[in-house]
XYZ file of C-alpha atoms in Angstrom:
413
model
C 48.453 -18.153 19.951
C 47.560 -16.633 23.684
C 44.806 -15.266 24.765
C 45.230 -12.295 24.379
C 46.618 -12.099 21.085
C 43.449 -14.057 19.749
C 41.035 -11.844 21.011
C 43.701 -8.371 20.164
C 43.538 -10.056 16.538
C 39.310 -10.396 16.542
C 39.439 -6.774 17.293
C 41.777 -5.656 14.575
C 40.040 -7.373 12.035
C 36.961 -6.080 12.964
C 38.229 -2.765 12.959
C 40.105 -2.893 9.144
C 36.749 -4.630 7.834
C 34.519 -1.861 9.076
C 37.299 0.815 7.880
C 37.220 -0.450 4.387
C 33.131 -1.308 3.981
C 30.416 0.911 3.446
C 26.674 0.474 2.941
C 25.072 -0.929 -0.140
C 21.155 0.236 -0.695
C 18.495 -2.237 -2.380
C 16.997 -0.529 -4.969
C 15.623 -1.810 -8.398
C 15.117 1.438 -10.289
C 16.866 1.688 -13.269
C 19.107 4.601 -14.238
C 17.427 7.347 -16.504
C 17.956 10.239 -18.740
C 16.715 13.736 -16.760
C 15.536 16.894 -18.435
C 13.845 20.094 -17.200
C 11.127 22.416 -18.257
C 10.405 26.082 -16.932
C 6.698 27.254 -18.252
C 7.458 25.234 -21.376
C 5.179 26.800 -24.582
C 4.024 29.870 -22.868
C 4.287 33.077 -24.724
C 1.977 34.908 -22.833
C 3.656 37.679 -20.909
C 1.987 36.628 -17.542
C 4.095 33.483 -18.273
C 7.537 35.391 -17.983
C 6.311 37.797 -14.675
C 6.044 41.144 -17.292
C 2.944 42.036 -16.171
C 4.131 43.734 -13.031
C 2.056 40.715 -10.718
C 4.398 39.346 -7.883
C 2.721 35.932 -7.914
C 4.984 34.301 -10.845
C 3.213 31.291 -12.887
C 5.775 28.743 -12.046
C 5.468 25.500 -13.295
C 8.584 23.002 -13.201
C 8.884 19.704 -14.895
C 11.106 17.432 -14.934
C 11.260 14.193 -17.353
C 12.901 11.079 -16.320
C 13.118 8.474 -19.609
C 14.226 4.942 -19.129
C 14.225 2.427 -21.060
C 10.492 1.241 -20.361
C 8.954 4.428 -19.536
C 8.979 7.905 -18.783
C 8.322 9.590 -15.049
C 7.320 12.985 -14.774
C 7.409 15.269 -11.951
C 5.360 18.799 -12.089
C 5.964 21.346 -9.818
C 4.290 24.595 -9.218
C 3.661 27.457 -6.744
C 0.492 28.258 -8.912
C -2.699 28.719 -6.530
C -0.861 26.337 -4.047
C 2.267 24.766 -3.685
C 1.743 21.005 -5.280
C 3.473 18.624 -6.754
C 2.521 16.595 -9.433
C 4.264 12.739 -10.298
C 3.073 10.658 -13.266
C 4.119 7.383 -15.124
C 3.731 7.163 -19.082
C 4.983 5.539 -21.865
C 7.511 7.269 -24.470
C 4.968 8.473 -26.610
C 3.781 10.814 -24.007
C 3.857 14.582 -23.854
C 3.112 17.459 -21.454
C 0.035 19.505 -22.635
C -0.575 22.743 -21.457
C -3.274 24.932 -21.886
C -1.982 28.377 -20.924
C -5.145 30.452 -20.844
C -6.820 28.149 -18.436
C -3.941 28.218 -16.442
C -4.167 31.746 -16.086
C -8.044 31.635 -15.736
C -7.720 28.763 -13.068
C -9.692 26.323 -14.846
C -9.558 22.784 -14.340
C -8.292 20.437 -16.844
C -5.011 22.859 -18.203
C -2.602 20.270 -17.589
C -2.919 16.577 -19.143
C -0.448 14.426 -21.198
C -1.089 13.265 -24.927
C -2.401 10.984 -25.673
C -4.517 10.364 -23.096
C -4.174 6.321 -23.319
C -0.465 6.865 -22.801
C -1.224 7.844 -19.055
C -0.357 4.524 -16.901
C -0.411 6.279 -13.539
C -0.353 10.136 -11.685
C -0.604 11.235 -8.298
C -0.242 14.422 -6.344
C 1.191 15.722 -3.086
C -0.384 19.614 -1.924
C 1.335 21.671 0.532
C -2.205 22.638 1.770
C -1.717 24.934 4.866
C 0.731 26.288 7.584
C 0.001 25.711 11.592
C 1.406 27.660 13.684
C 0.405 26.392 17.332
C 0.875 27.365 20.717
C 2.750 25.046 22.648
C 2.459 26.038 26.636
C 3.517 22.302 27.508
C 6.303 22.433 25.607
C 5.836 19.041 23.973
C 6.834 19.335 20.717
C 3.343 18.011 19.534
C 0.429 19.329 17.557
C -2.874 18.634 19.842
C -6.639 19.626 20.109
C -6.236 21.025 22.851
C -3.190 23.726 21.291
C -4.394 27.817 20.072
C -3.291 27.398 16.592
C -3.267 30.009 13.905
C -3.974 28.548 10.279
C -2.745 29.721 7.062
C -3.352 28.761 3.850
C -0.793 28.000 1.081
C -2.641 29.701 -1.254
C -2.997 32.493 0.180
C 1.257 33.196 -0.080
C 2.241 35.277 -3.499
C 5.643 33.537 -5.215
C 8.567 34.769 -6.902
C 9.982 33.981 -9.810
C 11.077 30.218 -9.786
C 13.293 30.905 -13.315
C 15.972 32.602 -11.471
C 16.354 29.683 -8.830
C 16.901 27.216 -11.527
C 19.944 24.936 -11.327
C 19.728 23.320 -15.600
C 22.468 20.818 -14.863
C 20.863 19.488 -11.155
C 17.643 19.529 -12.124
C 16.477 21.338 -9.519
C 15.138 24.901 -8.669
C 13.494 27.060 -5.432
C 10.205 28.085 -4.668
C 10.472 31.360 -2.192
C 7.515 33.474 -1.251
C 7.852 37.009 -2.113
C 5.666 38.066 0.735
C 4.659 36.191 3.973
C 4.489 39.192 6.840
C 2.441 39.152 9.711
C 2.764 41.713 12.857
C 5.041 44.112 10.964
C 7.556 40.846 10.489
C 8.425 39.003 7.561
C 10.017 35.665 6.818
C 10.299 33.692 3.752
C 8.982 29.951 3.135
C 11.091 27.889 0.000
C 10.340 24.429 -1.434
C 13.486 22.937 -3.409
C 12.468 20.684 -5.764
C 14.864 18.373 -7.543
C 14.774 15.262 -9.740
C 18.028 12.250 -10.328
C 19.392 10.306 -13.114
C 20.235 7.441 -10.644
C 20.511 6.365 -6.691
C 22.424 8.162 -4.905
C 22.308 10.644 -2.033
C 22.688 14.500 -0.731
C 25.891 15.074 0.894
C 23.823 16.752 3.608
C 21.799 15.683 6.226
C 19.813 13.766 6.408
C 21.106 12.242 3.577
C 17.947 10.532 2.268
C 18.559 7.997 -0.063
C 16.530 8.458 -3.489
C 16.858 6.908 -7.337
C 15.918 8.058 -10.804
C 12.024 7.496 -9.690
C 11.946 9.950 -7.431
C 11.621 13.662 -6.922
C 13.526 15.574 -3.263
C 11.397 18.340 -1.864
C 13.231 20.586 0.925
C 10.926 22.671 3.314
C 12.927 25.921 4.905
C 10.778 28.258 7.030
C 13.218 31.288 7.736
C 12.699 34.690 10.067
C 9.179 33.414 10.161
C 6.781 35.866 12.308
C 4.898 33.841 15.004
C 1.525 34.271 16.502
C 2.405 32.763 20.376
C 4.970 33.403 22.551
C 5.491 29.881 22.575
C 5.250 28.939 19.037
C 6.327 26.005 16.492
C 5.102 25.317 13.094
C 3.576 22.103 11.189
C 2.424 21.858 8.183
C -0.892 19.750 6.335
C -0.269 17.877 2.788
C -2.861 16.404 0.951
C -2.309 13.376 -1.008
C -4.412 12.866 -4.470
C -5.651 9.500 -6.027
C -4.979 6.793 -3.944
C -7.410 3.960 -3.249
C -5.038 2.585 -0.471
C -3.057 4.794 1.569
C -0.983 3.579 4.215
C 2.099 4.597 6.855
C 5.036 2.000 6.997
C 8.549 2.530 8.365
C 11.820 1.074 6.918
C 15.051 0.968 8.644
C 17.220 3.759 8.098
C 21.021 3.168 8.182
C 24.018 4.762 9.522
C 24.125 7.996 6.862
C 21.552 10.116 9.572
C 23.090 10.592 13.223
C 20.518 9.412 15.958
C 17.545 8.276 12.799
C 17.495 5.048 11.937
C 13.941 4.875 10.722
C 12.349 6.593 7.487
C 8.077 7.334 7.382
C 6.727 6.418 4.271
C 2.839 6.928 3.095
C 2.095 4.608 0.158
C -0.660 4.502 -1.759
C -2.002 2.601 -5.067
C -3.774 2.623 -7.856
C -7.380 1.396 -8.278
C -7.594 -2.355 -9.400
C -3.750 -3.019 -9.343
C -1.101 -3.392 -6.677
C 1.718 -3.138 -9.004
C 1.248 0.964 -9.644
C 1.870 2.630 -6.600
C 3.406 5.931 -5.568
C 4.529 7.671 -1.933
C 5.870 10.081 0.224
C 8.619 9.366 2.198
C 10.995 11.471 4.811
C 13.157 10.988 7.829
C 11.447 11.789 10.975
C 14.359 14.823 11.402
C 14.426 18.247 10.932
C 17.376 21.004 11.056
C 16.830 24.591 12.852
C 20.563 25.619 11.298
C 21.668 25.419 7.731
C 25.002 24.336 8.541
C 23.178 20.650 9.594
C 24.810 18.684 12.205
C 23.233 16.672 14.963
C 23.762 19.231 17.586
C 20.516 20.895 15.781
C 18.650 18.412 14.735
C 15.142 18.491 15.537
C 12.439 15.415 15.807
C 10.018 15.250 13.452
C 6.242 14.125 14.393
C 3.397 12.658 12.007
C -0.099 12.252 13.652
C -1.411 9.708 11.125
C -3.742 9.524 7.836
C -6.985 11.584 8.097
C -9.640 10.217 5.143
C -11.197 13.073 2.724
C -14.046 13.273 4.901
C -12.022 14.558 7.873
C -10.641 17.239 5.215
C -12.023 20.872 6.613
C -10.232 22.940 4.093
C -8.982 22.256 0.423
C -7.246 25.082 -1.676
C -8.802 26.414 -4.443
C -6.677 26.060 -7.042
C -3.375 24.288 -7.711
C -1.605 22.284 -10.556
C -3.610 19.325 -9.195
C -6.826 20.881 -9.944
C -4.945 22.014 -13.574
C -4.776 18.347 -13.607
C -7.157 16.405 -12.275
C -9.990 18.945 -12.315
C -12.197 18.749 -9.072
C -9.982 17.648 -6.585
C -12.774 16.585 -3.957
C -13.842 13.711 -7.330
C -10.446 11.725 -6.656
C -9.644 9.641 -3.280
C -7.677 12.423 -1.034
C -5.574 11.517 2.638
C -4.004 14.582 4.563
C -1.726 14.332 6.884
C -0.376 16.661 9.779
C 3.748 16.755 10.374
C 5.320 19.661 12.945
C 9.028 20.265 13.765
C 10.377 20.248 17.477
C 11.835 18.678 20.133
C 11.242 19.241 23.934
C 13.091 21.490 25.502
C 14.666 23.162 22.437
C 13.446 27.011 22.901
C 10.613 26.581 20.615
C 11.185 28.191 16.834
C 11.892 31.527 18.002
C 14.710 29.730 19.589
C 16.701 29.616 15.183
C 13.946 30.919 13.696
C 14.871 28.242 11.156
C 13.366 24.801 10.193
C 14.212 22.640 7.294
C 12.650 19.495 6.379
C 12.751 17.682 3.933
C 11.314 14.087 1.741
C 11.180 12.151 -1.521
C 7.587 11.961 -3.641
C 8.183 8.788 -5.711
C 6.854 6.075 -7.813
C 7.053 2.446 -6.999
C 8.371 1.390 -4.185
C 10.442 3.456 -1.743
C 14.263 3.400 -1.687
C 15.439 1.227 1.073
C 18.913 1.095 2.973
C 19.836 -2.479 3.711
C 21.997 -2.662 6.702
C 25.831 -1.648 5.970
C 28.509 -4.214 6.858
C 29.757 -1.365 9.134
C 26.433 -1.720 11.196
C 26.602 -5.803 11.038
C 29.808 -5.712 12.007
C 29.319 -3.551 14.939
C 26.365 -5.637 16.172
C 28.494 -8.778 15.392
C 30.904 -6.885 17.715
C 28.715 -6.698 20.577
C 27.224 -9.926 20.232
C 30.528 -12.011 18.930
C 32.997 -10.630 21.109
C 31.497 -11.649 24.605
C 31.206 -14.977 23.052
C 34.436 -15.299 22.102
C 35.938 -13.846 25.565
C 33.960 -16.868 26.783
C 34.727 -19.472 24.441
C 39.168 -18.192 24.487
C 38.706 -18.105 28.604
C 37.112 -21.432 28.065
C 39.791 -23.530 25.852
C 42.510 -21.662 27.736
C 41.032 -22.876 31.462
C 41.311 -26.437 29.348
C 44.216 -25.969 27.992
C 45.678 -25.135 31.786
C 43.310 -28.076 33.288
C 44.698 -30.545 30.666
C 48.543 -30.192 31.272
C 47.899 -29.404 34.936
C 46.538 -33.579 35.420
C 48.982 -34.489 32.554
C 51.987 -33.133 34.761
C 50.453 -34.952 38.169
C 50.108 -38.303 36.079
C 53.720 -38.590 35.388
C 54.849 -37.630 38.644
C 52.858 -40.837 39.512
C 54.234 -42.884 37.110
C 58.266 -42.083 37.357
C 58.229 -41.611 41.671
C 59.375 -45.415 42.616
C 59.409 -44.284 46.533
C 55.604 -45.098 46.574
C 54.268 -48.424 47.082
């Protein structure tokens, strides 16, 4: 075989391999049986929006059973926006105390029996920034006018019409958020999964039966600077260890190939652990492609006492009672890239993550992407080593050809 054909044949098999292979994730979660739960034992009329209020009570939980346990997720746009995840064991169900829900009394919310509790923590969508930026650098700073507003402050509507029964999911959307004479509308999509798996849109995150997808859209939102984009501060509830990793990201995201992930533990054992995780991407266009894909900037852990502002009342505090007991983080995240027009430029963001227990999904490299860096490194090398033997090859019969004209010419003596 030539030259050429060797290295035309390298290529072709390359191609057909990467053609016919796809990624595999690593992921040890086990595959579980989902349910939902929409303001589950409430007959009070306050529970079903009759009362004429437009702040629904909307609280959202879903149940994932395995084999060994059972993961909850609690949702709610009660007070505050807030997420709730928990571990138990079979045994374990949902208690709700309706009137203090209603009243906004800490300890509504809490699973029986108590002893079948192995682990709970909490994410709260805690307030909106919306932050002048004259330098047009995409980043939140000190030195940035910003105008804050709290979650609690937003009224909800009613979450029961939103609800998808056989997805698991629903939609949070503010009835009301106006400023100026605008308005706009801010929606958390909450979701839960039987298995691993991923969205067929971007950015495709990759999640598994312990984990719960939130989606952040701001829409038509009014702005307070001519120059305006938006970030927003969560608060993270009872972990003794908090900490920001990154894992590689594969293919399945155009132009991200890393995912953030905050982790945190469990007092006294390293085996209970939940997080947040979320591709460092954000869309200004519901029809998501890469052509309006937007970076996505964290600016670190801040500790409790760093904490100016907590909300007053969410389905944490129906939960854990006083919040500011428990070992909070916060962190800031804003939406932007340099250069793009700033929000007014869609007047859309959408963002969106995974709250989870154990340890977050992770991609492993694709034979696609191995066999594209094998590509880059391998076929140089193999130019080299073909050009190589063939210069040999040439060399060889070359001095084989000028040895037997030496031996057969009898004219020299």
């Amino acid at each position: 075989m030539g030259y050429g054909a060797l290295v035309h044949a390298a290529v072709l098999f390359l191609m057909c391999a990467a053609s016919v292979f796809s990624s595999q994730p690593t992921d040890n979660s086990t595959r579980r049986h989902v349910t939902s739960a929409f303001n589950e034992g409430c007959d009070m009329s306050f529970c079903r929006n009759t009362d004429g209020a437009n702040n629904s009570v909307n609280i959202f939980h879903i149940t994932a059973r395995g084999e060994n346990d059972t993961i909850h997720f609690v949702w709610s746009s009660y007070g505050t926006l807030a997420g709730i995840i928990a571990r138990t064991t079979h045994n374990a169900t949902l208690g709700i105390d309706w009137q203090k829900v209603k009243d906004k009394k800490d300890g509504a919310i809490n699973f029986i029996p108590e002893s079948a509790l192995l682990y709970s923590s909490g994410v709260i969508f805690n307030r909106l920034l919306d932050f002048e930026d004259t330098n047009d650098t995409a980043k939140l700073s000190d030195l940035q006018n910003v105008t804050v507003t709290s979650f609690d402050s937003f009224a909800w509507d009613d979450f029961n019409r939103t609800i998808n029964r056989h997805g698991h999911s629903g939609i949070f959307n503010t009835s009301s958020y106006s400023k100026n004479g605008s308005s706009g509308v801010i929606s958390l999509m909450v979701q839960g999964f039987a298995d691993i798996g991923r969205s067929e849109t971007l950015p495709r995150l990759l999640h598994n039966s312990n984990t719960s997808y939130f989606e952040l859209v701001l829409e038509d939102l009014p702005t307070a600077y001519k120059e305006s984009r938006f970030a927003i501060e969560l608060i993270l509830i009872n972990g003794t260890d908090f900490m920001m990793t990154r894992s590689i990201a594969d293919q399945h995201t155009p132009a991200v190939f890393y995912v953030d992930n905050i982790k945190f533990t469990k007092l006294n054992s390293s085996r209970e652990r939940g997080y947040v995780s979320w591709k460092p991407v954000a869309y200004t266009d519901s029809d998501r492609h890469l052509a309006n894909a937007r970076l996505v900037h964290q600016y670190g852990l801040e500790s409790s006492l760093n904490l100016t502002s907590l909300p007053s009342y969410s389905i944490a505090h129906a939960f854990y009672g006083d919040i500011n007991r428990w070992n909070l983080s916060g962190i800031n995240i804003s939406f932007g890239s340099d250069g793009d027009g700033f929000y007014v430029a869609s007047n859309y963001t959408v963002w969106g993550g995974l709250i989870g227990y154990g340890e977050p999904p992770v991609d492993s490299l694709s034979l696609l992407i191995i066999i594209v860096i094998s590509a880059g490194l391998g076929l140089p090398a193999l130019l080299i080593l073909c050009g190589g033997s063939v210069m040999c090859v040439k060399r060889l019969k070359s001095k084989k050809g000028e040895d037997q004209v030496l031996i057969i010419d009898p004219s020299v003596n």
